[in-house]
Amino acid sequence: MTEEEAREALLKRQDELAEEDRISAEGREPVTLQQDSVGRLSRMDAMQQQAMAQAQERRRASERARIVSALQRLDEGEWGYCATCGEEIAEARLRHDPSVPTCVKCASGSEC
C-alpha cells in the first residue's frame, strides 16, 4: 500500500465516520417516555438503545483519533513504521487498517 493509497483510505473512512455520526445522532439524544403512546418501547429498552448508540459514538471517536494520528505520521514520513519499536508494519496489516500504529508483535505485547 502506497502512502497516497493510505491517505485516500484514511480520508474516506474519516468521511464515513462523520456520516455515521450524523445518522446516529437521534439515537444518542435523551430518552423520554411518552405515556400516552401505545406500542412505544419501554423506557428500559430506549435507554439500552441510547447506551449502545453512545458506545458506538465513543468507538467512532477512538477510530477518528487513530486516523488523525495516522495522517500526521504520513505527513511526517513515519507512517508504516511501528510507533513502539520502529520496525516496519506488515503490508497486510496496513492494508487491513492503515491507521494502525504498531506492528503485530508490539500490539500483542510480545517482544520485538
Short mmCIF file of N, CA and C in Angstrom, two decimals, residues 1-99:
data_model
loop_
_atom_site.label_atom_id
_atom_site.label_comp_id
_atom_site.label_asym_id
_atom_site.label_seq_id
_atom_site.Cartn_x
_atom_site.Cartn_y
_atom_site.Cartn_z
N MET A 1 0.86 -1.18 0.00
CA MET A 1 0.00 0.00 0.00
C MET A 1 0.90 1.23 0.00
N THR A 2 0.65 2.10 -0.95
CA THR A 2 1.44 3.32 -1.02
C THR A 2 0.91 4.33 0.00
N GLU A 3 1.72 5.34 0.25
CA GLU A 3 1.29 6.39 1.18
C GLU A 3 0.06 7.12 0.65
N GLU A 4 0.00 7.33 -0.66
CA GLU A 4 -1.15 8.01 -1.25
C GLU A 4 -2.42 7.16 -1.10
N GLU A 5 -2.30 5.86 -1.31
CA GLU A 5 -3.46 4.96 -1.13
C GLU A 5 -3.90 4.98 0.33
N ALA A 6 -2.95 4.99 1.22
CA ALA A 6 -3.27 5.03 2.65
C ALA A 6 -3.99 6.33 3.00
N ARG A 7 -3.48 7.44 2.50
CA ARG A 7 -4.10 8.74 2.77
C ARG A 7 -5.55 8.76 2.25
N GLU A 8 -5.75 8.26 1.04
CA GLU A 8 -7.10 8.22 0.47
C GLU A 8 -8.03 7.35 1.31
N ALA A 9 -7.55 6.18 1.72
CA ALA A 9 -8.36 5.28 2.54
C ALA A 9 -8.70 5.92 3.89
N LEU A 10 -7.72 6.57 4.49
CA LEU A 10 -7.95 7.21 5.79
C LEU A 10 -8.95 8.36 5.68
N LEU A 11 -8.82 9.18 4.65
CA LEU A 11 -9.74 10.30 4.48
C LEU A 11 -11.15 9.81 4.16
N LYS A 12 -11.24 8.74 3.37
CA LYS A 12 -12.55 8.16 3.06
C LYS A 12 -13.21 7.64 4.33
N ARG A 13 -12.45 6.93 5.16
CA ARG A 13 -13.01 6.39 6.40
C ARG A 13 -13.41 7.53 7.35
N GLN A 14 -12.65 8.59 7.36
CA GLN A 14 -12.97 9.76 8.19
C GLN A 14 -14.33 10.33 7.76
N ASP A 15 -14.57 10.41 6.47
CA ASP A 15 -15.86 10.88 5.96
C ASP A 15 -16.99 9.93 6.34
N GLU A 16 -16.73 8.62 6.25
CA GLU A 16 -17.73 7.63 6.61
C GLU A 16 -18.11 7.75 8.08
N LEU A 17 -17.13 7.98 8.93
CA LEU A 17 -17.39 8.13 10.36
C LEU A 17 -18.24 9.37 10.63
N ALA A 18 -17.97 10.45 9.92
CA ALA A 18 -18.77 11.67 10.08
C ALA A 18 -20.22 11.40 9.67
N GLU A 19 -20.42 10.65 8.60
CA GLU A 19 -21.77 10.32 8.16
C GLU A 19 -22.47 9.42 9.18
N GLU A 20 -21.74 8.44 9.73
CA GLU A 20 -22.32 7.57 10.76
C GLU A 20 -22.72 8.39 11.98
N ASP A 21 -21.92 9.37 12.35
CA ASP A 21 -22.26 10.26 13.48
C ASP A 21 -23.55 11.01 13.19
N ARG A 22 -23.66 11.53 11.97
CA ARG A 22 -24.84 12.28 11.60
C ARG A 22 -26.09 11.40 11.66
N ILE A 23 -25.99 10.19 11.13
CA ILE A 23 -27.13 9.28 11.09
C ILE A 23 -27.56 8.84 12.48
N SER A 24 -26.62 8.62 13.37
CA SER A 24 -26.95 8.08 14.69
C SER A 24 -27.20 9.15 15.75
N ALA A 25 -27.18 10.41 15.38
CA ALA A 25 -27.34 11.50 16.35
C ALA A 25 -28.65 11.36 17.14
N GLU A 26 -29.72 10.99 16.48
CA GLU A 26 -31.02 10.88 17.15
C GLU A 26 -31.00 9.81 18.24
N GLY A 27 -30.30 8.71 18.00
CA GLY A 27 -30.25 7.62 18.97
C GLY A 27 -29.52 7.96 20.25
N ARG A 28 -28.69 9.02 20.21
CA ARG A 28 -27.91 9.40 21.39
C ARG A 28 -28.62 10.47 22.22
N GLU A 29 -29.75 10.96 21.75
CA GLU A 29 -30.47 12.00 22.47
C GLU A 29 -31.08 11.44 23.75
N PRO A 30 -31.39 12.33 24.73
CA PRO A 30 -32.01 11.88 25.98
C PRO A 30 -33.31 11.12 25.72
N VAL A 31 -33.53 10.11 26.53
CA VAL A 31 -34.70 9.26 26.39
C VAL A 31 -35.89 9.89 27.11
N THR A 32 -37.00 9.98 26.39
CA THR A 32 -38.24 10.44 27.01
C THR A 32 -39.29 9.36 26.82
N LEU A 33 -40.09 9.16 27.81
CA LEU A 33 -41.15 8.14 27.76
C LEU A 33 -42.47 8.85 27.54
N GLN A 34 -43.13 8.50 26.46
CA GLN A 34 -44.42 9.09 26.17
C GLN A 34 -45.50 8.13 26.68
N GLN A 35 -46.06 8.46 27.82
CA GLN A 35 -47.03 7.60 28.49
C GLN A 35 -48.30 7.39 27.67
N ASP A 36 -48.66 8.37 26.86
CA ASP A 36 -49.91 8.28 26.12
C ASP A 36 -49.80 7.49 24.82
N SER A 37 -48.61 7.12 24.42
CA SER A 37 -48.42 6.39 23.17
C SER A 37 -48.48 4.89 23.43
N VAL A 38 -49.28 4.22 22.64
CA VAL A 38 -49.39 2.77 22.75
C VAL A 38 -48.39 2.16 21.77
N GLY A 39 -47.72 1.11 22.20
CA GLY A 39 -46.77 0.43 21.34
C GLY A 39 -45.37 1.02 21.34
N ARG A 40 -45.10 1.98 22.18
CA ARG A 40 -43.76 2.57 22.28
C ARG A 40 -42.84 1.61 23.02
N LEU A 41 -41.53 1.75 22.76
CA LEU A 41 -40.56 0.97 23.52
C LEU A 41 -40.63 1.34 24.98
N SER A 42 -40.36 0.38 25.82
CA SER A 42 -40.31 0.71 27.24
C SER A 42 -39.12 1.62 27.49
N ARG A 43 -39.15 2.33 28.58
CA ARG A 43 -38.05 3.25 28.91
C ARG A 43 -36.74 2.48 29.02
N MET A 44 -36.78 1.29 29.58
CA MET A 44 -35.56 0.49 29.73
C MET A 44 -34.98 0.14 28.35
N ASP A 45 -35.81 -0.27 27.42
CA ASP A 45 -35.33 -0.59 26.07
C ASP A 45 -34.75 0.65 25.39
N ALA A 46 -35.43 1.77 25.55
CA ALA A 46 -34.96 3.01 24.94
C ALA A 46 -33.62 3.43 25.54
N MET A 47 -33.46 3.26 26.85
CA MET A 47 -32.20 3.62 27.50
C MET A 47 -31.07 2.70 27.03
N GLN A 48 -31.41 1.42 26.83
CA GLN A 48 -30.40 0.48 26.34
C GLN A 48 -29.96 0.85 24.93
N GLN A 49 -30.90 1.21 24.08
CA GLN A 49 -30.55 1.63 22.72
C GLN A 49 -29.72 2.90 22.74
N GLN A 50 -30.04 3.82 23.64
CA GLN A 50 -29.27 5.05 23.78
C GLN A 50 -27.84 4.73 24.21
N ALA A 51 -27.69 3.82 25.17
CA ALA A 51 -26.37 3.44 25.65
C ALA A 51 -25.54 2.80 24.53
N MET A 52 -26.18 1.97 23.71
CA MET A 52 -25.47 1.35 22.59
C MET A 52 -25.05 2.40 21.57
N ALA A 53 -25.91 3.37 21.30
CA ALA A 53 -25.57 4.44 20.36
C ALA A 53 -24.41 5.29 20.90
N GLN A 54 -24.40 5.53 22.20
CA GLN A 54 -23.31 6.31 22.79
C GLN A 54 -22.00 5.53 22.75
N ALA A 55 -22.07 4.21 22.96
CA ALA A 55 -20.86 3.38 22.89
C ALA A 55 -20.31 3.37 21.47
N GLN A 56 -21.19 3.30 20.48
CA GLN A 56 -20.75 3.36 19.09
C GLN A 56 -20.09 4.70 18.79
N GLU A 57 -20.64 5.77 19.35
CA GLU A 57 -20.06 7.10 19.16
C GLU A 57 -18.64 7.14 19.75
N ARG A 58 -18.45 6.55 20.93
CA ARG A 58 -17.12 6.52 21.54
C ARG A 58 -16.14 5.72 20.69
N ARG A 59 -16.59 4.59 20.12
CA ARG A 59 -15.72 3.80 19.25
C ARG A 59 -15.34 4.59 17.99
N ARG A 60 -16.31 5.32 17.43
CA ARG A 60 -16.00 6.14 16.26
C ARG A 60 -15.01 7.25 16.61
N ALA A 61 -15.15 7.85 17.78
CA ALA A 61 -14.23 8.90 18.22
C ALA A 61 -12.82 8.34 18.37
N SER A 62 -12.72 7.13 18.90
CA SER A 62 -11.42 6.49 19.06
C SER A 62 -10.80 6.20 17.69
N GLU A 63 -11.61 5.70 16.76
CA GLU A 63 -11.10 5.42 15.42
C GLU A 63 -10.70 6.71 14.72
N ARG A 64 -11.48 7.76 14.92
CA ARG A 64 -11.16 9.06 14.32
C ARG A 64 -9.81 9.57 14.83
N ALA A 65 -9.54 9.38 16.12
CA ALA A 65 -8.27 9.80 16.70
C ALA A 65 -7.11 9.00 16.08
N ARG A 66 -7.31 7.69 15.86
CA ARG A 66 -6.28 6.88 15.22
C ARG A 66 -6.02 7.36 13.79
N ILE A 67 -7.10 7.75 13.10
CA ILE A 67 -6.95 8.23 11.73
C ILE A 67 -6.18 9.54 11.69
N VAL A 68 -6.50 10.45 12.58
CA VAL A 68 -5.79 11.74 12.65
C VAL A 68 -4.30 11.48 12.93
N SER A 69 -4.02 10.57 13.84
CA SER A 69 -2.64 10.24 14.17
C SER A 69 -1.92 9.63 12.96
N ALA A 70 -2.61 8.75 12.23
CA ALA A 70 -2.00 8.13 11.04
C ALA A 70 -1.73 9.17 9.96
N LEU A 71 -2.66 10.11 9.78
CA LEU A 71 -2.44 11.18 8.81
C LEU A 71 -1.23 12.04 9.20
N GLN A 72 -1.08 12.27 10.49
CA GLN A 72 0.07 13.03 10.98
C GLN A 72 1.37 12.26 10.71
N ARG A 73 1.33 10.94 10.95
CA ARG A 73 2.52 10.12 10.67
C ARG A 73 2.86 10.14 9.18
N LEU A 74 1.82 10.15 8.33
CA LEU A 74 2.05 10.26 6.89
C LEU A 74 2.76 11.57 6.56
N ASP A 75 2.29 12.66 7.14
CA ASP A 75 2.88 13.98 6.89
C ASP A 75 4.33 14.04 7.35
N GLU A 76 4.64 13.32 8.42
CA GLU A 76 5.99 13.34 8.99
C GLU A 76 6.91 12.27 8.41
N GLY A 77 6.38 11.44 7.50
CA GLY A 77 7.19 10.37 6.91
C GLY A 77 7.41 9.19 7.84
N GLU A 78 6.58 9.05 8.86
CA GLU A 78 6.73 7.97 9.84
C GLU A 78 5.68 6.87 9.67
N TRP A 79 4.76 7.04 8.72
CA TRP A 79 3.70 6.06 8.54
C TRP A 79 4.29 4.75 8.03
N GLY A 80 3.77 3.64 8.53
CA GLY A 80 4.25 2.32 8.10
C GLY A 80 5.30 1.74 9.02
N TYR A 81 5.70 2.52 10.01
CA TYR A 81 6.69 2.05 10.99
C TYR A 81 6.03 2.00 12.36
N CYS A 82 6.36 0.98 13.12
CA CYS A 82 5.79 0.78 14.45
C CYS A 82 6.16 1.95 15.38
N ALA A 83 5.15 2.50 16.03
CA ALA A 83 5.37 3.62 16.95
C ALA A 83 6.08 3.17 18.22
N THR A 84 6.10 1.87 18.49
CA THR A 84 6.75 1.35 19.70
C THR A 84 8.20 0.94 19.45
N CYS A 85 8.40 0.08 18.43
CA CYS A 85 9.75 -0.45 18.22
C CYS A 85 10.45 0.12 16.99
N GLY A 86 9.73 0.79 16.11
CA GLY A 86 10.33 1.40 14.94
C GLY A 86 10.47 0.49 13.73
N GLU A 87 10.10 -0.79 13.88
CA GLU A 87 10.18 -1.73 12.76
C GLU A 87 9.04 -1.46 11.77
N GLU A 88 9.20 -1.94 10.54
CA GLU A 88 8.14 -1.79 9.55
C GLU A 88 6.92 -2.61 9.95
N ILE A 89 5.75 -2.05 9.71
CA ILE A 89 4.49 -2.76 9.95
C ILE A 89 4.19 -3.57 8.69
N ALA A 90 3.73 -4.80 8.87
CA ALA A 90 3.46 -5.69 7.74
C ALA A 90 2.46 -5.06 6.77
N GLU A 91 2.72 -5.26 5.48
CA GLU A 91 1.88 -4.72 4.41
C GLU A 91 0.41 -5.15 4.59
N ALA A 92 0.19 -6.42 4.90
CA ALA A 92 -1.18 -6.92 5.06
C ALA A 92 -1.89 -6.21 6.21
N ARG A 93 -1.17 -5.93 7.27
CA ARG A 93 -1.76 -5.23 8.42
C ARG A 93 -2.15 -3.80 8.04
N LEU A 94 -1.30 -3.14 7.28
CA LEU A 94 -1.60 -1.78 6.85
C LEU A 94 -2.74 -1.75 5.84
N ARG A 95 -2.81 -2.75 4.97
CA ARG A 95 -3.92 -2.81 4.01
C ARG A 95 -5.24 -3.01 4.75
N HIS A 96 -5.21 -3.82 5.79
CA HIS A 96 -6.43 -4.07 6.57
C HIS A 96 -6.89 -2.80 7.29
N ASP A 97 -5.94 -2.11 7.90
CA ASP A 97 -6.26 -0.88 8.62
C ASP A 97 -5.05 0.06 8.56
N PRO A 98 -5.09 1.04 7.66
CA PRO A 98 -3.94 1.94 7.52
C PRO A 98 -3.70 2.84 8.73
N SER A 99 -4.60 2.81 9.71
CA SER A 99 -4.41 3.67 10.89
C SER A 99 -3.66 2.98 12.03
#
